[in-house]
CSV table of C-alpha atoms in Angstrom, one decimal:
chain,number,residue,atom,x,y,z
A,1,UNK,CA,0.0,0.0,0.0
A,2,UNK,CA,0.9,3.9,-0.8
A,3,UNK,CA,1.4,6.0,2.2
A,4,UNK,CA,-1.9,7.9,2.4
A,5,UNK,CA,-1.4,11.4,2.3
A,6,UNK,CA,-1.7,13.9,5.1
A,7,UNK,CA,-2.3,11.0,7.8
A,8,UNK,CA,-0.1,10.9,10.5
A,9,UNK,CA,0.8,6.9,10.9
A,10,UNK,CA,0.7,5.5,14.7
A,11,UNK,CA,1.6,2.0,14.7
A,12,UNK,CA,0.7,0.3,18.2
A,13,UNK,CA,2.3,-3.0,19.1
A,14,UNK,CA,1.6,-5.5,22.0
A,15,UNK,CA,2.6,-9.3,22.6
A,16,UNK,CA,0.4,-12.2,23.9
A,17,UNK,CA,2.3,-15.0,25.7
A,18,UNK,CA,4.8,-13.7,28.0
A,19,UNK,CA,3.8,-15.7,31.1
A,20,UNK,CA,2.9,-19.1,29.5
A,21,UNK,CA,4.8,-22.3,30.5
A,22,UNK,CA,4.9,-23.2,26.5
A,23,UNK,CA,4.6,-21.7,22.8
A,24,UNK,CA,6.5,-18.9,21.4
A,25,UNK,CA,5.6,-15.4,22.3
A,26,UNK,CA,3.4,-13.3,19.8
A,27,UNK,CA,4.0,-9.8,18.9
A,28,UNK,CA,1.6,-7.6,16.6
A,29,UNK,CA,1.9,-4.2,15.0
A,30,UNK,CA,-1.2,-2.5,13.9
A,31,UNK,CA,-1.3,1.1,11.8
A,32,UNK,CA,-4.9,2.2,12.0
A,33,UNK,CA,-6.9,3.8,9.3
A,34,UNK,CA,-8.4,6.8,11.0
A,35,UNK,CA,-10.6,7.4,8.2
A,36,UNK,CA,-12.3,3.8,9.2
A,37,UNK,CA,-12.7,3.4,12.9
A,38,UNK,CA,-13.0,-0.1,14.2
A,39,UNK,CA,-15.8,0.2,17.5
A,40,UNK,CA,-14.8,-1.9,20.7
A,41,UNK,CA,-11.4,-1.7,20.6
A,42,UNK,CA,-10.2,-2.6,24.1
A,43,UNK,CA,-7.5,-4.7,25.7
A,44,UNK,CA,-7.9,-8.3,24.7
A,45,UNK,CA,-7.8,-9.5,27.9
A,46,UNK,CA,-11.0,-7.4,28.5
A,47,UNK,CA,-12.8,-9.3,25.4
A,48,UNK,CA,-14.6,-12.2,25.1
A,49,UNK,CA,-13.2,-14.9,22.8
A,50,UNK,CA,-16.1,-14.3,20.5
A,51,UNK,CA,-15.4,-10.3,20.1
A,52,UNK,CA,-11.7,-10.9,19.7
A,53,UNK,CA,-12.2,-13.3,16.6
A,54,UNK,CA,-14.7,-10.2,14.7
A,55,UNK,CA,-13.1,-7.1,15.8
A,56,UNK,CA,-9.3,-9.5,14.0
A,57,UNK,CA,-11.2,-9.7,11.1
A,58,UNK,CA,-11.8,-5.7,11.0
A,59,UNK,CA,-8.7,-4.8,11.9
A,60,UNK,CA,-7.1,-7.4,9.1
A,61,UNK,CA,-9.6,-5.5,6.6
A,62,UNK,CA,-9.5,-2.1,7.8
A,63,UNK,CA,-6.1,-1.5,8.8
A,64,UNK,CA,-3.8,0.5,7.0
A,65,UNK,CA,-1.1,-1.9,7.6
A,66,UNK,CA,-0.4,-5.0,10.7
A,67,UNK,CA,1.9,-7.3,11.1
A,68,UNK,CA,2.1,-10.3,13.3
A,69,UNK,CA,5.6,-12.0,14.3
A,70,UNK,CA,7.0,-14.3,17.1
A,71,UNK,CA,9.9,-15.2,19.5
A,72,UNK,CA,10.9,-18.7,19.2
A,73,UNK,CA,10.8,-21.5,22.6
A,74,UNK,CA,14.5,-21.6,21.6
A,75,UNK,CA,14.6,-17.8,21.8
A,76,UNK,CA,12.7,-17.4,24.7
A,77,UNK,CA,15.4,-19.9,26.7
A,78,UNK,CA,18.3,-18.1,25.1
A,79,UNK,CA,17.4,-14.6,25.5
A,80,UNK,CA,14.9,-14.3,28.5
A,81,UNK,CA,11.0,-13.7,28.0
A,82,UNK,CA,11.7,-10.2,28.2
A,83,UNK,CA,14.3,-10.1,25.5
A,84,UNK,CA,12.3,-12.6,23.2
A,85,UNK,CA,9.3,-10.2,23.5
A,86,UNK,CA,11.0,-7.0,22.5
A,87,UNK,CA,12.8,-9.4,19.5
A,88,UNK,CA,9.3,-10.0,18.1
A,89,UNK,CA,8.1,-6.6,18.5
A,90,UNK,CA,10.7,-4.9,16.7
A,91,UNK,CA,10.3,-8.1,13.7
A,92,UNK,CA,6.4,-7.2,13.7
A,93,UNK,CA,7.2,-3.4,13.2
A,94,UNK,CA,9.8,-4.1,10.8
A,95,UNK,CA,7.5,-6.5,9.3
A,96,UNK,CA,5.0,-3.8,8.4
A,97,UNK,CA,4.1,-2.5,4.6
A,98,UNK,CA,4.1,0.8,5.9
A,99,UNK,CA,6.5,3.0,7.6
A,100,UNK,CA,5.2,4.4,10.9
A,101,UNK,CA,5.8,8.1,12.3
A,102,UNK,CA,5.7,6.7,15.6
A,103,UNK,CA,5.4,3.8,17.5
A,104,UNK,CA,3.3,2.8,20.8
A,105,UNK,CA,4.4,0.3,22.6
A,106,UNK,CA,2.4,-1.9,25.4
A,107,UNK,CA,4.4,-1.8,28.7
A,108,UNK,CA,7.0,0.0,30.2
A,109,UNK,CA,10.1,-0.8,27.8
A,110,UNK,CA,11.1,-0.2,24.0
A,111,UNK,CA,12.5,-2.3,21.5
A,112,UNK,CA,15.1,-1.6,19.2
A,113,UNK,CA,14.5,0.5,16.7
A,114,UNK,CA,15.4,3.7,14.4
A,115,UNK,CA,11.7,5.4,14.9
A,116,UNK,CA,10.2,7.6,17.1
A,117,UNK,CA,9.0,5.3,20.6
A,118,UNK,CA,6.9,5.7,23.3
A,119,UNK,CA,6.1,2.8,26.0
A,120,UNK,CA,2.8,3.3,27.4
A,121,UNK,CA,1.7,1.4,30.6
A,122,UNK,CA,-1.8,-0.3,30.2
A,123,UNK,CA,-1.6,1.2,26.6
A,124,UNK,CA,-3.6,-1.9,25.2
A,125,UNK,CA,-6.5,0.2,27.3
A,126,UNK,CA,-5.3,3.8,26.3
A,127,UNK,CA,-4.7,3.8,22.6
A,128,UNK,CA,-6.9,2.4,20.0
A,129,UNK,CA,-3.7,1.2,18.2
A,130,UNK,CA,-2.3,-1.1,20.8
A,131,UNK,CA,-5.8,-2.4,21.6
A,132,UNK,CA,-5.7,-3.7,17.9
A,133,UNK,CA,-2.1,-5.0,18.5
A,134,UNK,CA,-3.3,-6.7,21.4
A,135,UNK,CA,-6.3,-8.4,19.8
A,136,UNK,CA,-4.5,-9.5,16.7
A,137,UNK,CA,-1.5,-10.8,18.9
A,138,UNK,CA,-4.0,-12.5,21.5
A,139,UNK,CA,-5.6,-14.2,18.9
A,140,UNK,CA,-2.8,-15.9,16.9
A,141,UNK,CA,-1.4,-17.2,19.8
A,142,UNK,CA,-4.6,-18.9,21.1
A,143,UNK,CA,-4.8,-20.3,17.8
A,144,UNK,CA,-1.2,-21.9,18.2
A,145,UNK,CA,-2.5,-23.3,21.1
A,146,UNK,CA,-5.6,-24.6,20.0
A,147,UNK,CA,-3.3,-26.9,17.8
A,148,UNK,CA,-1.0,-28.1,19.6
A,149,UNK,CA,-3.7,-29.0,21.7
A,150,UNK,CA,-5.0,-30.9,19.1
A,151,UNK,CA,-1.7,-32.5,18.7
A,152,UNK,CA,-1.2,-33.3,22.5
A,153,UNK,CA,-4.7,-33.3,24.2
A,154,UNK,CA,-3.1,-34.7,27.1
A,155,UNK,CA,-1.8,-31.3,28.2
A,156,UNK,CA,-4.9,-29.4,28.3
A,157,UNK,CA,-3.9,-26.5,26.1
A,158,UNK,CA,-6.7,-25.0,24.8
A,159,UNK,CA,-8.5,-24.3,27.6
A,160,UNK,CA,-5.7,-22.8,29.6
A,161,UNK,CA,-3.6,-21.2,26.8
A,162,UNK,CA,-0.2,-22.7,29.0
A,163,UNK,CA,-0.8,-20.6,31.8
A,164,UNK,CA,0.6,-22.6,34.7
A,165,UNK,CA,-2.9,-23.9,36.5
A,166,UNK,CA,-2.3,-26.4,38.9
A,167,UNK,CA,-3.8,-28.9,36.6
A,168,UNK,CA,-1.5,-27.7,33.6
A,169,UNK,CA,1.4,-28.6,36.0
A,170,UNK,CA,0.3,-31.8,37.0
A,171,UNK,CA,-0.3,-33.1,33.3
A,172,UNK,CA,3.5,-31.8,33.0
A,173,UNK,CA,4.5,-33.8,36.1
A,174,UNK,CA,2.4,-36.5,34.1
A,175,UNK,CA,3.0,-36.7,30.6
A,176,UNK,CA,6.7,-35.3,31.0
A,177,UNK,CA,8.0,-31.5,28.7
A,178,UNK,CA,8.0,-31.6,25.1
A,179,UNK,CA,10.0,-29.2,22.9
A,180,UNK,CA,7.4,-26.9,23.2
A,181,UNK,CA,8.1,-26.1,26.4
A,182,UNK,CA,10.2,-22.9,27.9
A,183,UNK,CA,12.9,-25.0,30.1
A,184,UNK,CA,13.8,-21.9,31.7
A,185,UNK,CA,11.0,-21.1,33.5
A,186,UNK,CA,10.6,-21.6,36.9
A,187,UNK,CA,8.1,-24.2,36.6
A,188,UNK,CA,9.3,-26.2,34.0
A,189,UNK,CA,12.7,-26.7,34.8
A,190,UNK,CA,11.9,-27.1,38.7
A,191,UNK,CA,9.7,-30.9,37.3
A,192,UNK,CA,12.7,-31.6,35.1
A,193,UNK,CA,15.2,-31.3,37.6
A,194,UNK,CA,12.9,-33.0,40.0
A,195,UNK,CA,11.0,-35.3,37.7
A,196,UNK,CA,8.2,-37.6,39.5
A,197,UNK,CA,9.4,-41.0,40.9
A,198,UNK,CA,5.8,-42.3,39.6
A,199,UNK,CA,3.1,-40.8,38.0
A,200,UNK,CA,0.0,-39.8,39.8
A,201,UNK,CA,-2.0,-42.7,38.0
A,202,UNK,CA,0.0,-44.9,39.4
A,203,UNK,CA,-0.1,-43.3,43.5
């Protein structure tokens, strides 16, 4: 797409998956078309399932330009959460069709990159742009999960997203930690360095 004359681009950018035991971490990076407003924007969090799936579909339609990218569970071990999430952001950005007069990022910290920044805390609930980042983000991720749920029911991953639920950790304990699993997190690496002497089928 052209750059659209006399518009001021505002690219917002947010990630889904930082605290997850599993999965890679999702960044999105969303340049809204001011001249077609999306209604309900909000932080995905704040959104039912069902609203986050319609107002993705506006924003893939309406948007002047998004971009979704990821950390790796490789990346994530190697780097730190916190670096992996600011690797994807700045891929997503860079990623984008468009070139952005300034970017908005969810949180408190910047990633690297040769535009103008702000962080903005709770900005997934303050700027329509990062609310759009957010949803897009939110939603990709879920849908990662959603299949490797399908590939390894036995984990639960659909309904909990990998969030560490005491019933997501004892199906760890249980089934043992695939490859899709961050080994350094707490969790994680605490049941592999103590792994179960039996299973509790077997108790």
């Amino acid at each position: 797409m052209s750059r659209p004359e006399g518009i001021r681009l505002i690219c917002g950018v947010d990630e889904a998956g930082r605290g997850p035991l599993c999965g890679a971490v999702v960044t999105a990076a969303v340049i809204l078309d001011p001249t077609r407003p999306i209604d309900g924007l909000n932080d995905s969090k704040k959104l039912s399932e069902k609203a986050r799936d319609r107002l993705a579909l506006l924003i893939r339609e309406r948007a002047l330009a998004w971009a979704v990218a990821e950390a790796s569970v490789a990346e994530i071990d190697r780097l730190n959460i916190l670096h992996a999430s600011m690797l994807a952001m700045k891929r997503a950005v860079e990623a984008l069709t468009l070139r952005p007069d300034e970017v908005l990022i969810d949180g408190n910290r910047c990633p690297d990159l040769a535009l103008p920044m702000r962080a903005i805390v709770q900005g997934d609930a303050l700027e329509p742009s990062i609310s759009a980042a957010s949803i897009l983000a939110k939603t990709v991720r879920d849908e990662q999960m959603r299949e490797l749920d399908r590939q390894y029911p036995q984990f639960g991953l659909a309904g909990h997203k990998g969030y560490p639920t005491a019933a997501h950790l004892a199906a760890i304990r249980r089934h043992g930690v695939p490859d899709f699993y961050r080994r350094s997190f707490a969790p994680v690496r605490k049941i592999l360095d103590n792994p179960p002497l039996w299973t509790e089928d077997e108790a």
